[in-house]
Amino acid sequence: MNKELRPRLLTGDTSTGRLHLGHWVGSIENRVRMQDHYDCYFVIANIQAMTTRMDRPAEVHQNVMEVMLDYLAVGIDPKRSTIFVQSEVPAIAELTVFFSLLVPYPRLMRNPTIKDEIRDKGLGDNYSVGFLLYPISQAADILSFRPQIVPVGEDQVPHLELTREVARRFNQIYCHVDPHAEDSQHLAQGGVFPIVETKLGRTKRLVGIGAPGPDGSLLKMSKSLNNAIFLSDDPDTIKKKVMAMYTDPNRLKATDKGTVENNPLWIFHETFNPDKKWVQEAEERYRAGTIGDVECKRQLIDVLVSTIEPIRQRRIQFEKDIHYVQSLLKEGTAKANETANTTLILAKEAMRQRYF
Ligand code: ATP
Ligand code: MG
């Protein structure tokens, strides 16, 4: 099908570090697969990265390139998909300002992902106005491209709900869409913005390799929490990380009965090991105390190395020609500007704020 006629898809990542296994099962696997069926846009969200790193601009800059390299390494193809840098598409910032007028302040503070991030990233009460604004900025990242579908991990669900609320409110106030209209009817009734669908990955929230948080639950794997296995980790690093990973803290020797539930070792096997029969049998033996942690970890290392190593090898090839990689990002950003500017004009016309 002609690329322009395909339904549109948008998603992205913050430039806070390299991509990890959580990104892979949460969103990237889906994206790579969907490239042939959707007109895909992928945003590298550098302004969002700066909401928690405003004092580390060089690091954010470097991480834009790291994410771009990871995208190319996992098989996102710039010939088929548009990859762009958030801050180089000014229409997004303009729409953020207009959208911020549609969201009541207390609504932002009720967002559970914001609460989790403030707690898990230790932001205390030092977060900026811009940090609180980021879900609205994310609504603008998405709606600037008027996509049908947004593949994300579970932590993004509240943000996508806000995105839908913004789109509904905009369409109702400025485009006279009936307040009782079904979501699927908004465009047909003259709305500028689609009410986007969420597409979750096969693992909605992959845990990290570290110990649980203060409330006893395992933290999600995150670039910012030092608990990630990266898609660019070499076999030796993977081995060290798996050997040191958190498992059942009450199991001190191989003959102790172990707990499989809530144990990252088994969560990782269940997620990544294609040999389901081995996993099932090994879990039984772990429960019974007839298999050692080390044997299970060795198996996991093999599985993860065979998942990650081809990605890492492709990344090494792209790293050799960083100017070419930069040119791909520049081309994608130019294309993204065309699309987002078209949306901005439609939005300004609907709001009767287009003067010249
Ligand atoms: P940060 O710690 O800076 O917030 P992050 O690791 O959470 O980084 P993001 O760039 O915020 O990564 O997320 C990009 C995408 O990957 C989102 O769709 C998010 O839901 C998904 N994602 C991130 N971590 C996980 C995870 N552990 N499991 C499943 N999906 C994830
Ligand atoms: Mg995040």
mmCIF file of C-alpha atoms in Angstrom, residues 5-332:
data_model
loop_
_atom_site.group_PDB
_atom_site.id
_atom_site.type_symbol
_atom_site.label_atom_id
_atom_site.label_comp_id
_atom_site.label_asym_id
_atom_site.label_seq_id
_atom_site.Cartn_x
_atom_site.Cartn_y
_atom_site.Cartn_z
ATOM 1 C CA LEU A 5 -2.478 6.013 2.484
ATOM 2 C CA ARG A 6 -1.585 3.787 5.412
ATOM 3 C CA PRO A 7 -3.070 4.522 8.832
ATOM 4 C CA ARG A 8 -0.631 6.584 10.851
ATOM 5 C CA LEU A 9 1.274 5.442 13.935
ATOM 6 C CA LEU A 10 3.273 7.536 16.389
ATOM 7 C CA THR A 11 5.384 6.631 19.381
ATOM 8 C CA GLY A 12 8.810 7.445 20.776
ATOM 9 C CA ASP A 13 11.320 7.502 23.597
ATOM 10 C CA THR A 14 12.897 10.077 25.863
ATOM 11 C CA SER A 15 16.580 10.740 25.258
ATOM 12 C CA THR A 16 17.567 9.831 28.809
ATOM 13 C CA GLY A 17 19.850 6.945 27.830
ATOM 14 C CA ARG A 18 20.146 3.903 25.621
ATOM 15 C CA LEU A 19 17.222 1.589 24.939
ATOM 16 C CA HIS A 20 16.762 -1.514 27.068
ATOM 17 C CA LEU A 21 14.844 -4.810 27.093
ATOM 18 C CA GLY A 22 11.783 -3.065 28.590
ATOM 19 C CA HIS A 23 11.551 -0.895 25.490
ATOM 20 C CA TRP A 24 11.957 -3.969 23.325
ATOM 21 C CA VAL A 25 9.010 -5.955 24.728
ATOM 22 C CA GLY A 26 6.982 -2.872 25.685
ATOM 23 C CA SER A 27 6.942 -1.121 22.365
ATOM 24 C CA ILE A 28 9.821 -1.643 19.920
ATOM 25 C CA GLU A 29 9.009 -5.188 18.826
ATOM 26 C CA ASN A 30 5.566 -3.924 17.811
ATOM 27 C CA ARG A 31 6.975 -0.934 15.974
ATOM 28 C CA VAL A 32 9.422 -2.927 13.896
ATOM 29 C CA ARG A 33 6.622 -5.294 12.902
ATOM 30 C CA MET A 34 4.134 -2.522 12.112
ATOM 31 C CA GLN A 35 6.404 -0.496 9.817
ATOM 32 C CA ASP A 36 5.007 -2.112 6.677
ATOM 33 C CA HIS A 37 1.393 -1.532 7.589
ATOM 34 C CA TYR A 38 1.458 1.965 9.083
ATOM 35 C CA ASP A 39 2.880 5.345 8.192
ATOM 36 C CA CYS A 40 5.186 5.437 11.237
ATOM 37 C CA TYR A 41 6.549 8.449 13.106
ATOM 38 C CA PHE A 42 9.047 8.005 15.942
ATOM 39 C CA VAL A 43 9.849 10.956 18.201
ATOM 40 C CA ILE A 44 13.072 11.218 20.186
ATOM 41 C CA ALA A 45 11.796 13.320 23.083
ATOM 42 C CA ASN A 46 14.697 15.530 24.128
ATOM 43 C CA ILE A 47 12.586 18.226 25.818
ATOM 44 C CA GLN A 48 10.958 15.540 27.913
ATOM 45 C CA ALA A 49 14.449 14.286 28.824
ATOM 46 C CA MET A 50 15.344 17.801 29.952
ATOM 47 C CA THR A 51 12.377 17.908 32.352
ATOM 48 C CA THR A 52 14.489 15.814 34.739
ATOM 49 C CA ARG A 53 17.935 16.780 33.369
ATOM 50 C CA MET A 54 17.784 20.503 32.701
ATOM 51 C CA ASP A 55 21.307 20.834 34.143
ATOM 52 C CA ARG A 56 22.786 18.083 31.908
ATOM 53 C CA PRO A 57 22.192 19.341 28.345
ATOM 54 C CA ALA A 58 25.251 17.653 26.806
ATOM 55 C CA GLU A 59 24.094 14.301 28.130
ATOM 56 C CA VAL A 60 20.610 14.802 26.644
ATOM 57 C CA HIS A 61 22.208 15.754 23.306
ATOM 58 C CA GLN A 62 24.413 12.664 23.292
ATOM 59 C CA ASN A 63 21.449 10.461 24.198
ATOM 60 C CA VAL A 64 19.457 11.654 21.184
ATOM 61 C CA MET A 65 22.155 10.018 19.053
ATOM 62 C CA GLU A 66 22.208 6.921 21.288
ATOM 63 C CA VAL A 67 18.459 6.416 20.837
ATOM 64 C CA MET A 68 18.786 7.018 17.087
ATOM 65 C CA LEU A 69 21.531 4.382 16.882
ATOM 66 C CA ASP A 70 19.382 1.967 18.869
ATOM 67 C CA TYR A 71 16.446 2.581 16.516
ATOM 68 C CA LEU A 72 18.544 1.759 13.471
ATOM 69 C CA ALA A 73 20.068 -1.247 15.241
ATOM 70 C CA VAL A 74 16.690 -2.813 16.120
ATOM 71 C CA GLY A 75 15.535 -2.457 12.528
ATOM 72 C CA ILE A 76 13.561 0.756 12.366
ATOM 73 C CA ASP A 77 14.086 1.682 8.750
ATOM 74 C CA PRO A 78 14.291 5.417 7.957
ATOM 75 C CA LYS A 79 13.215 4.698 4.380
ATOM 76 C CA ARG A 80 9.888 3.413 5.622
ATOM 77 C CA SER A 81 9.522 5.382 8.884
ATOM 78 C CA THR A 82 10.056 8.974 9.978
ATOM 79 C CA ILE A 83 12.380 9.505 12.948
ATOM 80 C CA PHE A 84 12.675 13.030 14.362
ATOM 81 C CA VAL A 85 13.917 15.192 17.262
ATOM 82 C CA GLN A 86 11.117 16.697 19.347
ATOM 83 C CA SER A 87 12.554 20.184 19.910
ATOM 84 C CA GLU A 88 13.329 20.647 16.207
ATOM 85 C CA VAL A 89 9.612 20.525 15.419
ATOM 86 C CA PRO A 90 8.377 23.861 16.804
ATOM 87 C CA ALA A 91 4.713 23.158 15.952
ATOM 88 C CA ILE A 92 4.736 20.704 18.869
ATOM 89 C CA ALA A 93 5.707 23.452 21.314
ATOM 90 C CA GLU A 94 3.004 25.756 19.937
ATOM 91 C CA LEU A 95 0.349 23.084 20.300
ATOM 92 C CA THR A 96 1.568 22.344 23.846
ATOM 93 C CA VAL A 97 0.724 25.912 24.834
ATOM 94 C CA PHE A 98 -2.765 25.775 23.297
ATOM 95 C CA PHE A 99 -3.436 22.308 24.769
ATOM 96 C CA SER A 100 -2.322 23.418 28.254
ATOM 97 C CA LEU A 101 -5.388 25.685 28.268
ATOM 98 C CA LEU A 102 -7.650 22.659 27.938
ATOM 99 C CA VAL A 103 -6.335 20.738 30.968
ATOM 100 C CA PRO A 104 -7.351 21.671 34.526
ATOM 101 C CA TYR A 105 -4.318 21.839 36.827
ATOM 102 C CA PRO A 106 -5.668 19.307 39.403
ATOM 103 C CA ARG A 107 -6.159 16.840 36.533
ATOM 104 C CA LEU A 108 -2.386 16.807 35.936
ATOM 105 C CA MET A 109 -1.639 16.084 39.573
ATOM 106 C CA ARG A 110 -3.951 13.051 39.592
ATOM 107 C CA ASN A 111 -1.840 11.278 36.938
ATOM 108 C CA PRO A 112 -0.472 8.056 38.549
ATOM 109 C CA THR A 113 2.570 7.883 36.238
ATOM 110 C CA ILE A 114 3.591 11.381 37.333
ATOM 111 C CA LYS A 115 3.245 10.322 40.982
ATOM 112 C CA ASP A 116 5.328 7.155 40.362
ATOM 113 C CA GLU A 117 8.022 9.120 38.555
ATOM 114 C CA ILE A 118 8.251 11.737 41.309
ATOM 115 C CA ARG A 119 8.723 8.892 43.811
ATOM 116 C CA ASP A 120 10.960 6.521 41.782
ATOM 117 C CA LYS A 121 13.221 9.234 40.351
ATOM 118 C CA GLY A 122 13.522 10.887 43.772
ATOM 119 C CA LEU A 123 12.304 14.270 42.523
ATOM 120 C CA GLY A 124 10.902 15.244 45.940
ATOM 121 C CA ASP A 125 9.287 18.644 45.550
ATOM 122 C CA ASN A 126 12.005 19.914 43.226
ATOM 123 C CA TYR A 127 10.235 19.127 39.982
ATOM 124 C CA SER A 128 9.653 22.008 37.624
ATOM 125 C CA VAL A 129 6.491 23.375 36.040
ATOM 126 C CA GLY A 130 7.870 21.951 32.794
ATOM 127 C CA PHE A 131 8.032 18.464 34.323
ATOM 128 C CA LEU A 132 4.331 18.628 35.207
ATOM 129 C CA LEU A 133 3.642 19.901 31.719
ATOM 130 C CA TYR A 134 5.296 16.959 29.992
ATOM 131 C CA PRO A 135 2.137 14.823 29.622
ATOM 132 C CA ILE A 136 0.556 17.770 27.771
ATOM 133 C CA SER A 137 3.681 18.150 25.664
ATOM 134 C CA GLN A 138 3.418 14.433 24.961
ATOM 135 C CA ALA A 139 -0.212 14.905 23.875
ATOM 136 C CA ALA A 140 1.144 17.512 21.443
ATOM 137 C CA ASP A 141 3.919 15.128 20.253
ATOM 138 C CA ILE A 142 1.211 12.650 19.396
ATOM 139 C CA LEU A 143 -1.596 14.851 18.108
ATOM 140 C CA SER A 144 0.714 16.927 15.879
ATOM 141 C CA PHE A 145 0.809 13.833 13.688
ATOM 142 C CA ARG A 146 -2.878 12.903 14.024
ATOM 143 C CA PRO A 147 -2.094 9.174 14.318
ATOM 144 C CA GLN A 148 -4.589 6.389 14.699
ATOM 145 C CA ILE A 149 -2.489 4.188 16.951
ATOM 146 C CA VAL A 150 0.220 4.622 19.615
ATOM 147 C CA PRO A 151 2.265 1.546 20.710
ATOM 148 C CA VAL A 152 3.556 2.070 24.284
ATOM 149 C CA GLY A 153 4.291 0.381 27.609
ATOM 150 C CA GLU A 154 1.755 0.335 30.426
ATOM 151 C CA ASP A 155 3.174 3.388 32.244
ATOM 152 C CA GLN A 156 2.068 5.495 29.285
ATOM 153 C CA VAL A 157 -1.619 4.551 29.547
ATOM 154 C CA PRO A 158 -2.534 7.533 31.790
ATOM 155 C CA HIS A 159 -0.737 9.883 29.382
ATOM 156 C CA LEU A 160 -2.677 8.486 26.451
ATOM 157 C CA GLU A 161 -5.919 8.938 28.363
ATOM 158 C CA LEU A 162 -4.972 12.607 28.792
ATOM 159 C CA THR A 163 -4.165 12.799 25.077
ATOM 160 C CA ARG A 164 -7.645 11.493 24.285
ATOM 161 C CA GLU A 165 -9.233 13.995 26.680
ATOM 162 C CA VAL A 166 -7.352 16.876 25.064
ATOM 163 C CA ALA A 167 -8.410 15.754 21.578
ATOM 164 C CA ARG A 168 -12.055 15.329 22.599
ATOM 165 C CA ARG A 169 -12.163 18.719 24.296
ATOM 166 C CA PHE A 170 -10.456 20.449 21.381
ATOM 167 C CA ASN A 171 -12.834 18.884 18.856
ATOM 168 C CA GLN A 172 -15.896 19.703 20.971
ATOM 169 C CA ILE A 173 -14.973 23.317 21.699
ATOM 170 C CA TYR A 174 -13.430 24.369 18.401
ATOM 171 C CA CYS A 175 -14.854 21.975 15.812
ATOM 172 C CA HIS A 176 -18.401 21.601 17.191
ATOM 173 C CA VAL A 177 -18.162 17.850 17.560
ATOM 174 C CA ASP A 178 -21.166 16.602 19.525
ATOM 175 C CA PRO A 179 -20.158 16.042 23.198
ATOM 176 C CA HIS A 180 -21.886 12.646 23.024
ATOM 177 C CA ALA A 181 -20.113 11.582 19.824
ATOM 178 C CA GLU A 182 -18.391 8.186 19.879
ATOM 179 C CA ASP A 183 -14.589 8.457 19.761
ATOM 180 C CA SER A 184 -14.599 6.880 16.315
ATOM 181 C CA GLN A 185 -16.956 9.603 15.029
ATOM 182 C CA HIS A 186 -14.790 12.619 15.897
ATOM 183 C CA LEU A 187 -13.052 12.957 12.549
ATOM 184 C CA ALA A 188 -16.260 12.310 10.600
ATOM 185 C CA GLN A 189 -17.943 15.103 12.575
ATOM 186 C CA GLY A 190 -15.229 17.563 11.592
ATOM 187 C CA GLY A 191 -12.813 17.188 14.538
ATOM 188 C CA VAL A 192 -9.176 18.060 13.807
ATOM 189 C CA PHE A 193 -7.767 15.388 16.122
ATOM 190 C CA PRO A 194 -8.341 11.623 16.152
ATOM 191 C CA ILE A 195 -9.040 9.904 19.483
ATOM 192 C CA VAL A 196 -5.974 7.669 19.471
ATOM 193 C CA GLU A 197 -5.844 3.948 20.250
ATOM 194 C CA THR A 198 -3.272 2.510 22.671
ATOM 195 C CA LYS A 199 -1.382 -0.607 21.637
ATOM 196 C CA LEU A 200 0.394 -2.370 24.498
ATOM 197 C CA GLY A 201 3.335 -4.738 23.902
ATOM 198 C CA ARG A 202 3.376 -8.437 24.827
ATOM 199 C CA THR A 203 4.907 -7.453 28.190
ATOM 200 C CA LYS A 204 3.212 -4.343 29.427
ATOM 201 C CA ARG A 205 5.723 -3.522 32.117
ATOM 202 C CA LEU A 206 9.024 -5.378 32.292
ATOM 203 C CA VAL A 207 10.645 -5.250 35.739
ATOM 204 C CA GLY A 208 14.227 -4.194 36.291
ATOM 205 C CA ILE A 209 17.064 -6.401 37.557
ATOM 206 C CA GLY A 210 17.287 -4.645 40.933
ATOM 207 C CA ALA A 211 15.660 -5.085 44.341
ATOM 208 C CA PRO A 212 12.031 -3.988 44.952
ATOM 209 C CA GLY A 213 11.163 -0.410 45.826
ATOM 210 C CA PRO A 214 10.161 0.814 49.311
ATOM 211 C CA ASP A 215 6.619 -0.577 48.948
ATOM 212 C CA GLY A 216 7.926 -4.093 48.184
ATOM 213 C CA SER A 217 6.932 -4.183 44.516
ATOM 214 C CA LEU A 218 9.496 -4.640 41.766
ATOM 215 C CA LEU A 219 10.347 -1.431 39.898
ATOM 216 C CA LYS A 220 9.904 -1.227 36.146
ATOM 217 C CA MET A 221 13.052 -1.480 34.069
ATOM 218 C CA SER A 222 13.974 2.104 33.356
ATOM 219 C CA LYS A 223 16.848 4.026 31.828
ATOM 220 C CA SER A 224 16.857 6.295 34.849
ATOM 221 C CA LEU A 225 16.796 3.689 37.626
ATOM 222 C CA ASN A 226 20.074 1.858 36.999
ATOM 223 C CA ASN A 227 18.268 -1.481 36.708
ATOM 224 C CA ALA A 228 18.323 -2.076 32.955
ATOM 225 C CA ILE A 229 19.863 -4.524 30.493
ATOM 226 C CA PHE A 230 20.522 -2.453 27.383
ATOM 227 C CA LEU A 231 20.102 -3.512 23.765
ATOM 228 C CA SER A 232 23.726 -2.436 23.317
ATOM 229 C CA ASP A 233 25.197 -4.424 26.247
ATOM 230 C CA ASP A 234 28.010 -6.785 25.261
ATOM 231 C CA PRO A 235 27.924 -10.462 26.331
ATOM 232 C CA ASP A 236 30.271 -9.853 29.246
ATOM 233 C CA THR A 237 28.117 -7.020 30.632
ATOM 234 C CA ILE A 238 24.972 -9.127 30.238
ATOM 235 C CA LYS A 239 26.669 -11.953 32.115
ATOM 236 C CA LYS A 240 27.692 -9.667 35.000
ATOM 237 C CA LYS A 241 24.230 -8.109 35.214
ATOM 238 C CA VAL A 242 22.396 -11.436 35.203
ATOM 239 C CA MET A 243 24.781 -12.960 37.752
ATOM 240 C CA ALA A 244 24.138 -9.992 40.068
ATOM 241 C CA MET A 245 20.400 -9.736 39.425
ATOM 242 C CA TYR A 246 17.851 -9.784 42.222
ATOM 243 C CA THR A 247 16.143 -13.182 42.684
ATOM 244 C CA ASP A 248 14.496 -14.842 45.708
ATOM 245 C CA PRO A 249 16.264 -13.235 48.702
ATOM 246 C CA ASN A 250 15.242 -16.122 50.987
ATOM 247 C CA ARG A 251 16.917 -18.777 48.877
ATOM 248 C CA LEU A 252 20.478 -19.085 50.084
ATOM 249 C CA LYS A 253 21.472 -22.403 48.514
ATOM 250 C CA ALA A 254 20.336 -24.578 45.591
ATOM 251 C CA THR A 255 18.504 -27.013 47.879
ATOM 252 C CA ASP A 256 16.289 -24.279 49.426
ATOM 253 C CA LYS A 257 12.766 -24.105 48.060
ATOM 254 C CA GLY A 258 12.472 -21.021 45.862
ATOM 255 C CA THR A 259 9.678 -18.649 44.911
ATOM 256 C CA VAL A 260 9.064 -18.157 41.208
ATOM 257 C CA GLU A 261 6.417 -15.435 41.473
ATOM 258 C CA ASN A 262 7.697 -11.861 41.486
ATOM 259 C CA ASN A 263 11.209 -13.122 40.833
ATOM 260 C CA PRO A 264 13.009 -11.267 37.997
ATOM 261 C CA LEU A 265 14.956 -14.430 37.070
ATOM 262 C CA TRP A 266 11.713 -16.179 36.094
ATOM 263 C CA ILE A 267 10.008 -13.106 34.735
ATOM 264 C CA PHE A 268 12.940 -12.790 32.307
ATOM 265 C CA HIS A 269 12.877 -16.486 31.394
ATOM 266 C CA GLU A 270 9.124 -16.345 30.782
ATOM 267 C CA THR A 271 9.509 -13.225 28.648
ATOM 268 C CA PHE A 272 12.576 -14.073 26.573
ATOM 269 C CA ASN A 273 13.292 -17.817 26.658
ATOM 270 C CA PRO A 274 11.775 -19.501 23.570
ATOM 271 C CA ASP A 275 12.185 -22.946 25.206
ATOM 272 C CA LYS A 276 8.912 -22.889 27.184
ATOM 273 C CA LYS A 277 9.252 -26.547 28.180
ATOM 274 C CA TRP A 278 12.626 -25.961 29.843
ATOM 275 C CA VAL A 279 11.250 -22.904 31.669
ATOM 276 C CA GLN A 280 8.253 -24.813 33.000
ATOM 277 C CA GLU A 281 10.361 -27.736 34.229
ATOM 278 C CA ALA A 282 13.057 -25.504 35.700
ATOM 279 C CA GLU A 283 10.437 -23.461 37.568
ATOM 280 C CA GLU A 284 9.118 -26.674 39.161
ATOM 281 C CA ARG A 285 12.640 -27.688 40.161
ATOM 282 C CA TYR A 286 13.340 -24.197 41.522
ATOM 283 C CA ARG A 287 10.223 -24.426 43.680
ATOM 284 C CA ALA A 288 11.289 -27.880 44.880
ATOM 285 C CA GLY A 289 14.898 -26.855 45.554
ATOM 286 C CA THR A 290 16.494 -29.183 42.972
ATOM 287 C CA ILE A 291 18.113 -26.647 40.658
ATOM 288 C CA GLY A 292 20.641 -23.924 41.425
ATOM 289 C CA ASP A 293 20.332 -20.192 40.688
ATOM 290 C CA VAL A 294 23.583 -20.313 38.756
ATOM 291 C CA GLU A 295 22.342 -22.898 36.254
ATOM 292 C CA CYS A 296 19.142 -20.897 35.680
ATOM 293 C CA LYS A 297 21.131 -17.708 35.298
ATOM 294 C CA ARG A 298 23.516 -19.306 32.787
ATOM 295 C CA GLN A 299 20.546 -20.308 30.652
ATOM 296 C CA LEU A 300 19.187 -16.791 30.875
ATOM 297 C CA ILE A 301 22.529 -15.293 29.834
ATOM 298 C CA ASP A 302 22.519 -17.469 26.674
ATOM 299 C CA VAL A 303 18.963 -16.420 25.845
ATOM 300 C CA LEU A 304 19.601 -12.709 26.353
ATOM 301 C CA VAL A 305 22.913 -12.721 24.487
ATOM 302 C CA SER A 306 21.255 -14.343 21.481
ATOM 303 C CA THR A 307 18.479 -11.724 21.558
ATOM 304 C CA ILE A 308 20.774 -8.728 21.993
ATOM 305 C CA GLU A 309 23.972 -9.636 20.130
ATOM 306 C CA PRO A 310 22.585 -9.218 16.557
ATOM 307 C CA ILE A 311 21.196 -5.800 17.561
ATOM 308 C CA ARG A 312 24.521 -4.777 19.090
ATOM 309 C CA GLN A 313 26.438 -5.882 16.002
ATOM 310 C CA ARG A 314 24.187 -3.789 13.725
ATOM 311 C CA ARG A 315 24.660 -0.826 16.073
ATOM 312 C CA ILE A 316 28.440 -1.108 15.767
ATOM 313 C CA GLN A 317 28.106 -0.803 11.967
ATOM 314 C CA PHE A 318 26.019 2.390 12.243
ATOM 315 C CA GLU A 319 28.359 3.856 14.884
ATOM 316 C CA LYS A 320 31.099 3.801 12.233
ATOM 317 C CA ASP A 321 29.225 6.363 10.121
ATOM 318 C CA ILE A 322 27.747 8.829 12.547
ATOM 319 C CA HIS A 323 27.444 11.585 9.914
ATOM 320 C CA TYR A 324 25.185 9.371 7.861
ATOM 321 C CA VAL A 325 23.110 8.618 10.971
ATOM 322 C CA GLN A 326 22.820 12.349 11.658
ATOM 323 C CA SER A 327 21.695 12.992 8.081
ATOM 324 C CA LEU A 328 18.923 10.402 8.475
ATOM 325 C CA LEU A 329 17.715 12.186 11.595
ATOM 326 C CA LYS A 330 17.789 15.528 9.820
ATOM 327 C CA GLU A 331 15.761 14.201 6.884
ATOM 328 C CA GLY A 332 13.215 12.627 9.218
#
